[in-house]
Coordinates of N, CA, C and O in Angstrom, one line a residue:
M1 N 85.9 101.2 76.0 CA 87.1 100.4 75.9 C 87.1 99.5 74.6 O 86.0 99.0 74.3
N2 N 88.2 99.4 74.0 CA 88.3 98.6 72.8 C 88.5 97.2 73.1 O 89.3 96.7 73.9
V3 N 87.5 96.3 72.6 CA 87.5 94.9 72.9 C 88.8 94.2 72.4 O 89.3 93.3 73.0
G4 N 89.4 94.7 71.3 CA 90.6 94.2 70.8 C 91.8 94.4 71.8 O 92.5 93.4 72.0
I5 N 91.9 95.5 72.4 CA 92.9 95.8 73.3 C 92.7 94.9 74.6 O 93.7 94.4 75.1
I6 N 91.5 94.7 75.0 CA 91.2 93.9 76.2 C 91.6 92.5 75.9 O 92.3 91.8 76.7
G7 N 91.3 92.0 74.7 CA 91.7 90.6 74.3 C 93.3 90.5 74.3 O 93.8 89.5 74.7
Q8 N 93.9 91.5 73.7 CA 95.4 91.5 73.7 C 96.0 91.5 75.1 O 96.9 90.8 75.4
A9 N 95.4 92.3 76.0 CA 95.9 92.4 77.3 C 95.7 91.1 78.0 O 96.6 90.6 78.7
V10 N 94.6 90.4 77.8 CA 94.3 89.1 78.5 C 95.4 88.1 78.0 O 96.0 87.4 78.7
G11 N 95.6 88.1 76.7 CA 96.6 87.1 76.1 C 98.0 87.4 76.6 O 98.7 86.5 76.9
L12 N 98.4 88.7 76.6 CA 99.7 89.0 77.0 C 99.9 88.7 78.5 O 101.0 88.1 78.9
F13 N 98.9 88.9 79.3 CA 99.0 88.6 80.8 C 99.2 87.1 80.9 O 100.0 86.6 81.7
A14 N 98.3 86.3 80.2 CA 98.3 84.9 80.4 C 99.7 84.3 80.0 O 100.3 83.4 80.7
V15 N 100.2 84.8 78.8 CA 101.5 84.2 78.3 C 102.6 84.6 79.2 O 103.5 83.8 79.5
T16 N 102.7 85.8 79.8 CA 103.8 86.2 80.6 C 103.7 85.8 82.1 O 104.7 85.9 82.8
N17 N 102.6 85.3 82.5 CA 102.4 84.9 83.9 C 101.9 83.5 84.2 O 101.5 83.2 85.3
I18 N 102.0 82.6 83.2 CA 101.5 81.3 83.4 C 102.2 80.6 84.5 O 101.6 79.8 85.3
D19 N 103.5 80.8 84.7 CA 104.3 80.2 85.8 C 103.9 80.7 87.2 O 104.1 80.0 88.2
D20 N 103.2 81.8 87.3 CA 102.8 82.3 88.6 C 101.7 81.4 89.2 O 101.5 81.4 90.4
I21 N 100.9 80.7 88.4 CA 99.9 79.9 88.9 C 100.5 78.8 89.8 O 100.0 78.5 90.9
L22 N 101.6 78.2 89.3 CA 102.3 77.1 90.1 C 102.8 77.7 91.4 O 102.6 77.2 92.5
I23 N 103.4 78.9 91.3 CA 104.0 79.5 92.5 C 102.9 79.9 93.5 O 103.0 79.7 94.7
L24 N 101.8 80.5 93.0 CA 100.7 80.8 93.9 C 100.1 79.6 94.5 O 99.7 79.6 95.7
S25 N 100.0 78.5 93.8 CA 99.4 77.2 94.3 C 100.3 76.8 95.5 O 99.8 76.3 96.5
L26 N 101.6 76.9 95.3 CA 102.5 76.4 96.4 C 102.4 77.4 97.6 O 102.4 76.9 98.7
F27 N 102.3 78.7 97.3 CA 102.1 79.6 98.5 C 100.8 79.3 99.2 O 100.8 79.3 100.4
F28 N 99.7 79.1 98.5 CA 98.4 78.8 99.1 C 98.5 77.5 99.9 O 97.9 77.4 100.9
A29 N 99.2 76.5 99.3 CA 99.3 75.2 100.0 C 100.1 75.4 101.3 O 99.7 74.8 102.3
Q30 N 101.1 76.2 101.2 CA 102.0 76.5 102.4 C 101.2 77.2 103.5 O 101.4 77.0 104.7
G31 N 100.2 78.0 103.1 CA 99.4 78.8 104.0 C 98.1 78.1 104.5 O 97.4 78.7 105.3
T32 N 97.9 76.9 104.0 CA 96.6 76.2 104.4 C 96.5 76.1 105.9 O 97.5 75.6 106.6
G33 N 95.4 76.5 106.5 CA 95.1 76.3 107.9 C 95.8 77.4 108.7 O 95.8 77.3 110.0
R34 N 96.4 78.4 108.1 CA 97.1 79.4 108.9 C 96.3 80.7 108.7 O 96.1 81.2 107.6
S35 N 95.9 81.3 109.8 CA 95.0 82.5 109.7 C 95.7 83.6 109.0 O 96.8 84.0 109.2
G36 N 94.9 84.2 108.1 CA 95.3 85.4 107.3 C 96.3 85.1 106.2 O 96.7 86.1 105.5
S37 N 96.7 83.9 106.0 CA 97.7 83.6 105.0 C 97.2 83.9 103.6 O 97.9 84.5 102.7
A38 N 95.9 83.6 103.3 CA 95.4 83.8 101.9 C 95.4 85.3 101.6 O 95.8 85.8 100.5
R39 N 95.0 86.1 102.6 CA 95.0 87.6 102.5 C 96.4 88.1 102.2 O 96.6 88.9 101.3
R40 N 97.4 87.6 103.0 CA 98.8 88.0 102.8 C 99.3 87.7 101.4 O 100.1 88.4 100.8
I41 N 98.9 86.5 100.9 CA 99.4 86.0 99.6 C 98.8 86.9 98.5 O 99.5 87.4 97.6
V42 N 97.5 87.2 98.6 CA 96.9 88.1 97.6 C 97.5 89.5 97.7 O 97.8 90.1 96.6
I43 N 97.7 90.0 98.9 CA 98.3 91.4 99.0 C 99.7 91.4 98.4 O 100.1 92.3 97.6
G44 N 100.5 90.3 98.7 CA 101.8 90.2 98.2 C 101.9 90.1 96.7 O 102.7 90.8 96.0
Q45 N 100.9 89.4 96.1 CA 100.8 89.2 94.7 C 100.5 90.6 94.0 O 101.1 91.0 93.0
Y46 N 99.6 91.3 94.6 CA 99.2 92.6 94.1 C 100.4 93.6 94.2 O 100.6 94.4 93.3
V47 N 101.0 93.6 95.4 CA 102.2 94.6 95.6 C 103.3 94.3 94.6 O 103.8 95.2 93.9
G48 N 103.6 93.0 94.4 CA 104.7 92.6 93.5 C 104.3 93.0 92.0 O 105.1 93.5 91.3
F49 N 103.0 92.7 91.7 CA 102.6 92.9 90.3 C 102.5 94.4 90.0 O 102.8 94.9 88.9
A50 N 102.0 95.2 91.1 CA 101.9 96.6 90.9 C 103.3 97.3 90.7 O 103.5 98.2 89.9
A51 N 104.3 96.7 91.4 CA 105.7 97.2 91.2 C 106.2 96.9 89.7 O 106.8 97.7 89.1
I52 N 105.8 95.7 89.2 CA 106.1 95.4 87.8 C 105.5 96.4 86.9 O 106.1 97.0 86.0
L53 N 104.2 96.7 87.1 CA 103.5 97.6 86.2 C 104.0 99.0 86.4 O 104.2 99.7 85.3
A54 N 104.4 99.4 87.6 CA 104.9 100.8 87.8 C 106.2 100.9 87.0 O 106.5 101.9 86.4
A55 N 107.1 99.9 87.1 CA 108.4 100.0 86.4 C 108.1 100.0 84.9 O 108.8 100.7 84.2
A56 N 107.2 99.2 84.4 CA 106.9 99.1 83.0 C 106.3 100.4 82.4 O 106.7 100.9 81.4
V57 N 105.4 101.0 83.2 CA 104.8 102.3 82.8 C 105.8 103.4 82.8 O 105.9 104.2 81.8
A58 N 106.6 103.4 83.8 CA 107.7 104.5 83.9 C 108.7 104.3 82.8 O 109.1 105.3 82.1
A59 N 109.1 103.1 82.5 CA 110.0 102.8 81.4 C 109.4 103.2 80.0 O 110.1 103.7 79.1
A60 N 108.1 103.0 79.9 CA 107.4 103.3 78.6 C 107.4 104.8 78.4 O 107.4 105.3 77.3
F61 N 107.4 105.6 79.5 CA 107.5 107.1 79.4 C 109.0 107.5 79.4 O 109.2 108.7 79.5
G62 N 109.9 106.6 79.4 CA 111.3 107.0 79.3 C 112.1 107.0 80.5 O 113.3 107.2 80.5
A63 N 111.5 106.7 81.7 CA 112.2 106.6 82.9 C 112.6 105.2 83.2 O 111.8 104.3 83.0
T64 N 113.8 105.0 83.7 CA 114.1 103.6 84.2 C 114.7 103.7 85.6 O 115.5 104.6 85.9
F65 N 114.2 102.8 86.4 CA 114.7 102.8 87.8 C 115.9 101.9 88.0 O 116.7 102.1 88.8
L66 N 115.9 100.8 87.2 CA 117.0 99.9 87.2 C 117.7 99.8 85.9 O 117.0 99.8 84.8
P67 N 119.0 99.9 85.9 CA 119.7 99.7 84.6 C 119.4 98.3 84.1 O 119.2 97.4 84.9
E68 N 119.3 98.1 82.8 CA 119.0 96.8 82.2 C 120.0 95.7 82.8 O 119.6 94.6 83.0
S69 N 121.2 96.1 83.0 CA 122.2 95.1 83.5 C 121.9 94.6 84.9 O 122.4 93.6 85.3
A70 N 121.1 95.4 85.6 CA 120.8 95.0 87.0 C 119.6 94.0 87.1 O 119.4 93.3 88.1
V71 N 118.8 93.9 86.1 CA 117.6 93.1 86.1 C 117.9 91.6 86.4 O 117.2 91.0 87.2
P72 N 118.9 91.0 85.8 CA 119.2 89.6 86.1 C 119.4 89.3 87.6 O 119.2 88.3 88.1
Y73 N 120.0 90.4 88.3 CA 120.3 90.2 89.7 C 119.0 90.1 90.6 O 119.1 89.8 91.8
L74 N 117.8 90.4 90.0 CA 116.6 90.2 90.7 C 116.4 88.7 91.1 O 115.7 88.4 92.0
G75 N 117.1 87.8 90.4 CA 117.1 86.4 90.7 C 117.6 86.1 92.0 O 117.3 85.0 92.6
L76 N 118.3 87.0 92.6 CA 118.8 86.7 94.0 C 117.7 86.7 95.0 O 117.8 86.0 96.0
L77 N 116.6 87.4 94.7 CA 115.4 87.4 95.7 C 114.8 86.0 95.8 O 114.7 85.5 96.9
P78 N 114.3 85.4 94.7 CA 113.7 84.1 94.9 C 114.7 83.0 95.3 O 114.4 82.1 96.0
L79 N 116.0 83.2 94.9 CA 117.0 82.3 95.3 C 117.2 82.3 96.8 O 117.2 81.3 97.5
A80 N 117.3 83.5 97.4 CA 117.4 83.6 98.8 C 116.2 83.1 99.6 O 116.3 82.4 100.6
L81 N 115.0 83.4 99.1 CA 113.8 82.9 99.7 C 113.7 81.4 99.6 O 113.2 80.7 100.5
G82 N 114.1 80.8 98.4 CA 114.1 79.4 98.3 C 115.1 78.7 99.2 O 114.8 77.7 99.8
L83 N 116.3 79.3 99.4 CA 117.2 78.7 100.3 C 116.7 78.8 101.8 O 116.9 77.9 102.6
K84 N 116.1 80.0 102.1 CA 115.5 80.1 103.4 C 114.4 79.1 103.7 O 114.4 78.5 104.8
A85 N 113.5 78.9 102.7 CA 112.5 77.8 102.8 C 113.1 76.4 102.9 O 112.6 75.6 103.7
A86 N 114.1 76.2 102.2 CA 114.8 74.9 102.3 C 115.4 74.7 103.7 O 115.3 73.6 104.3
W87 N 116.0 75.7 104.2 CA 116.6 75.6 105.5 C 115.5 75.4 106.6 O 115.6 74.5 107.5
R88 N 114.4 76.1 106.4 CA 113.2 75.9 107.4 C 112.7 74.5 107.3 O 112.4 73.9 108.3
A89 N 112.6 74.0 106.0 CA 112.0 72.6 105.9 C 113.0 71.6 106.5 O 112.6 70.6 107.1
W90 N 114.3 71.8 106.3 CA 115.3 70.9 106.8 C 115.3 70.9 108.3 O 115.3 69.9 109.0
K91 N 115.2 72.1 108.9 CA 115.2 72.3 110.3 C 114.0 71.6 111.0 O 114.1 71.1 112.1
H92 N 112.9 71.6 110.3 CA 111.6 71.1 110.9 C 111.2 69.7 110.3 O 110.1 69.3 110.3
R93 N 112.2 69.0 109.7 CA 111.9 67.8 109.0 C 111.3 66.7 109.9 O 110.5 65.9 109.4
D94 N 111.7 66.7 111.2 CA 111.2 65.6 112.1 C 110.0 66.1 112.9 O 109.5 65.3 113.8
D95 N 109.6 67.4 112.8 CA 108.6 67.9 113.7 C 107.2 67.3 113.3 O 106.9 67.1 112.1
E96 N 106.4 67.0 114.3 CA 105.0 66.6 114.1 C 104.3 67.9 113.9 O 104.7 68.9 114.2
D97 N 103.0 67.7 113.4 CA 102.2 68.9 113.3 C 102.0 69.6 114.6 O 101.6 69.1 115.6
D98 N 102.4 70.9 114.6 CA 102.4 71.7 115.8 C 101.2 72.6 115.8 O 101.0 73.3 114.8
P99 N 100.3 72.7 116.8 CA 99.2 73.5 116.7 C 99.5 75.0 116.5 O 98.8 75.6 115.8
Q100 N 100.6 75.5 117.1 CA 100.9 76.9 116.8 C 101.3 77.1 115.4 O 100.9 78.1 114.8
E101 N 101.9 76.1 114.8 CA 102.4 76.2 113.4 C 101.2 76.2 112.4 O 101.3 76.8 111.4
T102 N 100.1 75.6 112.8 CA 99.0 75.5 111.9 C 98.1 76.7 111.9 O 97.2 76.9 111.1
T103 N 98.2 77.5 113.0 CA 97.3 78.7 113.1 C 98.0 80.0 112.7 O 97.4 81.0 112.3
E104 N 99.3 80.0 112.8 CA 100.1 81.2 112.4 C 101.1 80.9 111.4 O 101.3 79.7 111.1
G105 N 101.7 81.9 110.8 CA 102.8 81.7 109.9 C 102.3 81.7 108.5 O 101.3 82.3 108.1
G106 N 102.9 80.9 107.6 CA 102.6 80.9 106.2 C 103.4 82.0 105.5 O 104.2 82.7 106.1
P107 N 103.2 82.1 104.2 CA 103.9 83.1 103.4 C 103.6 84.5 103.9 O 102.5 84.8 104.2
K108 N 104.6 85.3 103.9 CA 104.5 86.7 104.3 C 104.2 87.5 103.0 O 104.7 87.2 101.9
A109 N 103.5 88.6 103.1 CA 103.1 89.4 101.9 C 104.4 89.9 101.2 O 104.4 89.9 100.0
L110 N 105.4 90.4 101.9 CA 106.6 90.9 101.3 C 107.4 89.8 100.6 O 108.0 90.0 99.5
E111 N 107.4 88.6 101.1 CA 108.0 87.4 100.4 C 107.3 87.2 99.1 O 108.0 87.0 98.1
V112 N 106.0 87.1 99.1 CA 105.2 86.9 97.9 C 105.5 88.0 96.9 O 105.7 87.7 95.7
A113 N 105.5 89.2 97.4 CA 105.7 90.4 96.5 C 107.1 90.3 95.9 O 107.3 90.6 94.7
A114 N 108.1 89.9 96.7 CA 109.5 89.9 96.2 C 109.6 88.8 95.1 O 110.2 89.0 94.1
V115 N 109.0 87.6 95.3 CA 109.0 86.5 94.3 C 108.3 87.0 93.1 O 108.8 86.8 92.0
T116 N 107.1 87.6 93.3 CA 106.3 88.0 92.1 C 107.1 89.0 91.3 O 107.2 88.9 90.0
F117 N 107.7 90.0 91.9 CA 108.5 91.1 91.2 C 109.7 90.4 90.5 O 110.0 90.7 89.4
A118 N 110.5 89.6 91.2 CA 111.7 89.0 90.6 C 111.3 88.1 89.5 O 112.0 88.1 88.4
N119 N 110.3 87.3 89.7 CA 109.8 86.4 88.6 C 109.3 87.2 87.4 O 109.3 86.7 86.3
G120 N 108.7 88.4 87.7 CA 108.2 89.2 86.6 C 109.1 90.2 86.0 O 108.7 91.1 85.2
G121 N 110.4 90.2 86.4 CA 111.4 91.2 85.9 C 111.5 91.1 84.4 O 111.6 92.2 83.8
D122 N 111.4 89.9 83.8 CA 111.4 89.8 82.4 C 110.2 90.3 81.7 O 110.2 90.7 80.6
N123 N 109.0 90.3 82.5 CA 107.8 90.8 82.0 C 107.9 92.3 81.6 O 107.3 92.8 80.7
I124 N 108.7 93.0 82.4 CA 108.8 94.5 82.2 C 109.3 94.7 80.8 O 108.8 95.6 80.1
G125 N 110.3 93.9 80.4 CA 110.9 94.1 79.0 C 109.8 93.8 77.9 O 109.9 94.4 76.9
V126 N 108.9 93.0 78.2 CA 107.8 92.7 77.2 C 106.8 93.8 77.3 O 106.3 94.2 76.2
Y127 N 106.4 94.3 78.5 CA 105.3 95.3 78.6 C 105.7 96.6 78.1 O 104.9 97.4 77.6
V128 N 107.0 97.0 78.3 CA 107.4 98.4 77.9 C 107.1 98.8 76.5 O 106.4 99.8 76.2
P129 N 107.5 98.0 75.5 CA 107.2 98.4 74.1 C 105.7 98.4 73.8 O 105.2 99.2 73.1
V130 N 105.0 97.4 74.4 CA 103.5 97.4 74.2 C 102.9 98.6 74.8 O 102.0 99.3 74.2
F131 N 103.3 99.0 76.0 CA 102.7 100.2 76.7 C 103.1 101.5 75.9 O 102.3 102.4 75.7
A132 N 104.3 101.5 75.4 CA 104.8 102.7 74.7 C 104.0 102.9 73.4 O 103.8 104.1 73.1
T133 N 103.7 101.8 72.8 CA 102.9 102.0 71.5 C 101.4 102.1 71.7 O 100.7 102.6 70.8
A134 N 100.9 101.7 72.9 CA 99.5 101.7 73.1 C 99.0 103.1 73.5 O 97.8 103.4 73.4
G135 N 99.8 104.0 73.9 CA 99.4 105.4 74.3 C 98.8 105.3 75.7 O 98.6 104.2 76.3
V136 N 98.4 106.4 76.2 CA 98.0 106.5 77.6 C 96.6 105.8 77.8 O 96.5 105.0 78.7
A137 N 95.7 105.9 76.8 CA 94.4 105.3 76.9 C 94.6 103.8 76.9 O 94.0 103.0 77.7
G138 N 95.3 103.3 75.9 CA 95.6 101.9 75.7 C 96.3 101.3 76.9 O 96.0 100.2 77.4
M139 N 97.3 102.0 77.4 CA 98.1 101.6 78.6 C 97.2 101.4 79.8 O 97.3 100.5 80.6
S140 N 96.2 102.4 79.9 CA 95.3 102.3 81.1 C 94.4 101.0 81.0 O 94.2 100.4 82.0
V141 N 94.0 100.7 79.8 CA 93.2 99.4 79.6 C 94.1 98.2 80.0 O 93.6 97.3 80.7
Y142 N 95.3 98.2 79.5 CA 96.2 97.1 79.9 C 96.4 97.0 81.4 O 96.3 95.9 82.0
V143 N 96.6 98.1 82.1 CA 96.8 98.1 83.5 C 95.6 97.6 84.2 O 95.7 96.7 85.2
I144 N 94.4 98.1 83.9 CA 93.1 97.7 84.5 C 92.9 96.2 84.3 O 92.6 95.4 85.2
V145 N 93.1 95.7 83.1 CA 92.9 94.3 82.8 C 93.9 93.4 83.5 O 93.5 92.4 84.1
F146 N 95.2 93.8 83.6 CA 96.2 93.1 84.3 C 95.8 93.0 85.8 O 96.0 91.9 86.4
L147 N 95.4 94.1 86.4 CA 95.1 94.1 87.8 C 93.9 93.2 88.1 O 93.8 92.5 89.1
A148 N 92.9 93.2 87.2 CA 91.8 92.3 87.3 C 92.2 90.8 87.2 O 91.7 90.0 88.0
L149 N 93.1 90.6 86.3 CA 93.6 89.2 86.1 C 94.5 88.7 87.2 O 94.6 87.5 87.4
V150 N 95.1 89.6 88.0 CA 95.9 89.1 89.2 C 94.9 88.4 90.1 O 95.2 87.4 90.7
A151 N 93.7 89.0 90.3 CA 92.7 88.3 91.2 C 92.3 87.0 90.6 O 92.2 86.0 91.4
V152 N 92.1 86.9 89.3 CA 91.8 85.6 88.7 C 93.0 84.6 88.9 O 92.7 83.4 89.2
W153 N 94.2 85.0 88.8 CA 95.3 84.2 89.0 C 95.4 83.7 90.5 O 95.7 82.5 90.7
C154 N 95.1 84.6 91.4 CA 95.0 84.2 92.8 C 94.0 83.2 93.1 O 94.2 82.2 93.8
L155 N 92.8 83.4 92.5 CA 91.7 82.4 92.6 C 92.1 81.0 92.0 O 91.8 80.0 92.6
A156 N 92.8 81.1 90.8 CA 93.2 79.8 90.2 C 94.3 79.1 91.1 O 94.2 77.9 91.3
G157 N 95.2 79.9 91.6 CA 96.2 79.3 92.5 C 95.6 78.6 93.7 O 95.9 77.5 94.1
R158 N 94.6 79.3 94.3 CA 93.9 78.8 95.5 C 93.1 77.6 95.1 O 93.0 76.6 95.8
F159 N 92.4 77.7 93.9 CA 91.6 76.5 93.4 C 92.5 75.3 93.3 O 92.1 74.2 93.8
F160 N 93.6 75.4 92.6 CA 94.5 74.2 92.5 C 95.0 73.7 93.8 O 95.1 72.5 94.0
A161 N 95.3 74.6 94.7 CA 95.9 74.2 96.0 C 94.8 73.5 96.9 O 95.2 72.8 97.8
T162 N 93.5 73.7 96.6 CA 92.5 73.1 97.4 C 91.8 71.9 96.7 O 90.9 71.4 97.3
R163 N 92.3 71.5 95.5 CA 91.7 70.3 94.9 C 92.2 69.1 95.7 O 93.4 69.1 96.0
P164 N 91.4 68.2 96.0 CA 91.8 67.1 96.9 C 93.1 66.4 96.5 O 94.0 66.2 97.3
V165 N 93.2 66.0 95.2 CA 94.4 65.3 94.7 C 95.6 66.2 94.8 O 96.7 65.8 95.3
I166 N 95.5 67.5 94.3 CA 96.6 68.4 94.3 C 96.9 68.8 95.7 O 98.1 68.9 96.1
A167 N 95.9 69.1 96.5 CA 96.1 69.5 97.9 C 96.9 68.4 98.7 O 97.8 68.7 99.5
K168 N 96.5 67.2 98.5 CA 97.2 66.1 99.2 C 98.7 66.0 98.8 O 99.6 65.9 99.6
A169 N 98.9 66.2 97.5 CA 100.3 66.2 97.0 C 101.1 67.4 97.5 O 102.2 67.2 97.9
L170 N 100.4 68.6 97.5 CA 101.1 69.8 98.0 C 101.3 69.7 99.5 O 102.4 70.2 99.9
S171 N 100.4 69.1 100.2 CA 100.6 69.1 101.7 C 101.7 68.1 102.0 O 102.5 68.3 103.0
R172 N 101.9 67.1 101.1 CA 102.9 66.1 101.4 C 104.3 66.6 100.9 O 105.3 66.3 101.5
W173 N 104.3 67.2 99.7 CA 105.5 67.6 99.1 C 105.8 69.1 99.0 O 106.8 69.5 98.5
G174 N 104.8 69.9 99.3 CA 104.9 71.4 99.2 C 106.1 72.0 99.9 O 106.8 72.9 99.4
H175 N 106.4 71.5 101.1 CA 107.6 72.0 101.8 C 108.9 71.7 101.1 O 109.9 72.4 101.3
I176 N 108.9 70.7 100.2 CA 110.1 70.5 99.4 C 110.0 71.2 98.0 O 110.9 71.8 97.5
L177 N 108.7 71.2 97.4 CA 108.6 71.9 96.1 C 108.8 73.4 96.2 O 109.4 73.9 95.2
L178 N 108.3 74.0 97.2 CA 108.4 75.5 97.3 C 109.9 75.9 97.2 O 110.3 76.7 96.4
P179 N 110.8 75.4 98.1 CA 112.2 75.8 98.0 C 112.8 75.4 96.6 O 113.6 76.2 96.1
V180 N 112.5 74.3 96.1 CA 113.0 73.9 94.8 C 112.6 74.8 93.7 O 113.4 75.3 92.9
V181 N 111.3 75.2 93.7 CA 110.8 76.1 92.6 C 111.4 77.4 92.8 O 111.8 78.0 91.8
L182 N 111.4 78.0 94.0 CA 112.0 79.3 94.2 C 113.4 79.4 93.8 O 113.9 80.3 93.2
T183 N 114.2 78.4 94.3 CA 115.6 78.3 93.9 C 115.8 78.2 92.4 O 116.7 78.9 91.9
A184 N 115.0 77.4 91.8 CA 115.2 77.2 90.3 C 114.8 78.5 89.6 O 115.5 78.9 88.6
I185 N 113.8 79.2 90.0 CA 113.4 80.5 89.4 C 114.6 81.5 89.6 O 115.0 82.1 88.6
G186 N 115.1 81.5 90.8 CA 116.2 82.5 91.0 C 117.4 82.2 90.2 O 118.0 83.1 89.5
L187 N 117.8 80.9 90.1 CA 118.9 80.5 89.2 C 118.7 80.7 87.8 O 119.5 81.2 87.0
L188 N 117.4 80.5 87.3 CA 117.1 80.7 85.9 C 117.2 82.2 85.6 O 117.7 82.5 84.5
I189 N 116.7 83.0 86.4 CA 116.7 84.5 86.2 C 118.2 84.9 86.1 O 118.6 85.7 85.2
L190 N 119.0 84.4 87.1 CA 120.4 84.8 87.1 C 121.2 84.3 85.8 O 121.9 85.0 85.2
I191 N 120.9 83.0 85.5 CA 121.6 82.4 84.3 C 121.2 83.0 83.0 O 122.0 83.4 82.2
E192 N 119.8 83.1 82.8 CA 119.3 83.7 81.6 C 119.8 85.2 81.4 O 120.0 85.6 80.2
G193 N 119.9 85.9 82.5 CA 120.3 87.3 82.4 C 121.8 87.5 82.3 O 122.2 88.6 82.1
G194 N 122.5 86.4 82.5 CA 124.0 86.5 82.4 C 124.6 87.2 83.7 O 125.7 87.8 83.6
A195 N 123.9 87.1 84.8 CA 124.4 87.7 86.0 C 125.7 87.0 86.5 O 125.8 85.8 86.3
F196 N 126.6 87.7 87.0 CA 127.9 87.2 87.5 C 128.7 86.5 86.4 O 129.5 85.6 86.6
G197 N 128.4 86.9 85.1 CA 129.1 86.3 84.0 C 128.7 84.8 83.7 O 129.5 84.1 83.0
L198 N 127.5 84.4 84.2 CA 127.1 83.0 83.9 C 126.7 82.9 82.5 O 126.2 83.7 81.8

């Protein structure tokens, strides 16, 4: 493996996915104390990112699954999930801690995957020319490094969500922050992509 390509892959991943650490921290905070939630978040992150990579690799070989004009509409996924989370937070605003709620629930793998894919829709546009010029061997290095870094990102998200100061803030405000962040990401994707003539 070429050390230069590995370094480029690490840099490209970090630059294009820095916002994922905040989203992962919010998901991990939402899943605190709920059995299996960390596993579902990691699985969802991998499924969403694998879909991004599959689309980028296919496009680098000339195949496209989504027309470019459809990519901005991926913003509807985090927007819908943000509105759903806001509704859930509003509905349970006066609830005390419920023992059932603390052992089950939390983010679902498909929700995390949908947010990851929608938030990474613009990454595909960055990855395609890089993959196309890297060739099959170089592309393989990028994919392996990216998949390894997804684990690092998950660990970082969980780390931040479990730091006492951050965990306290996320446990107090996470039910508000998650809907706000998801809704903002959805709107940003829609607006930046010019969906619905915005």
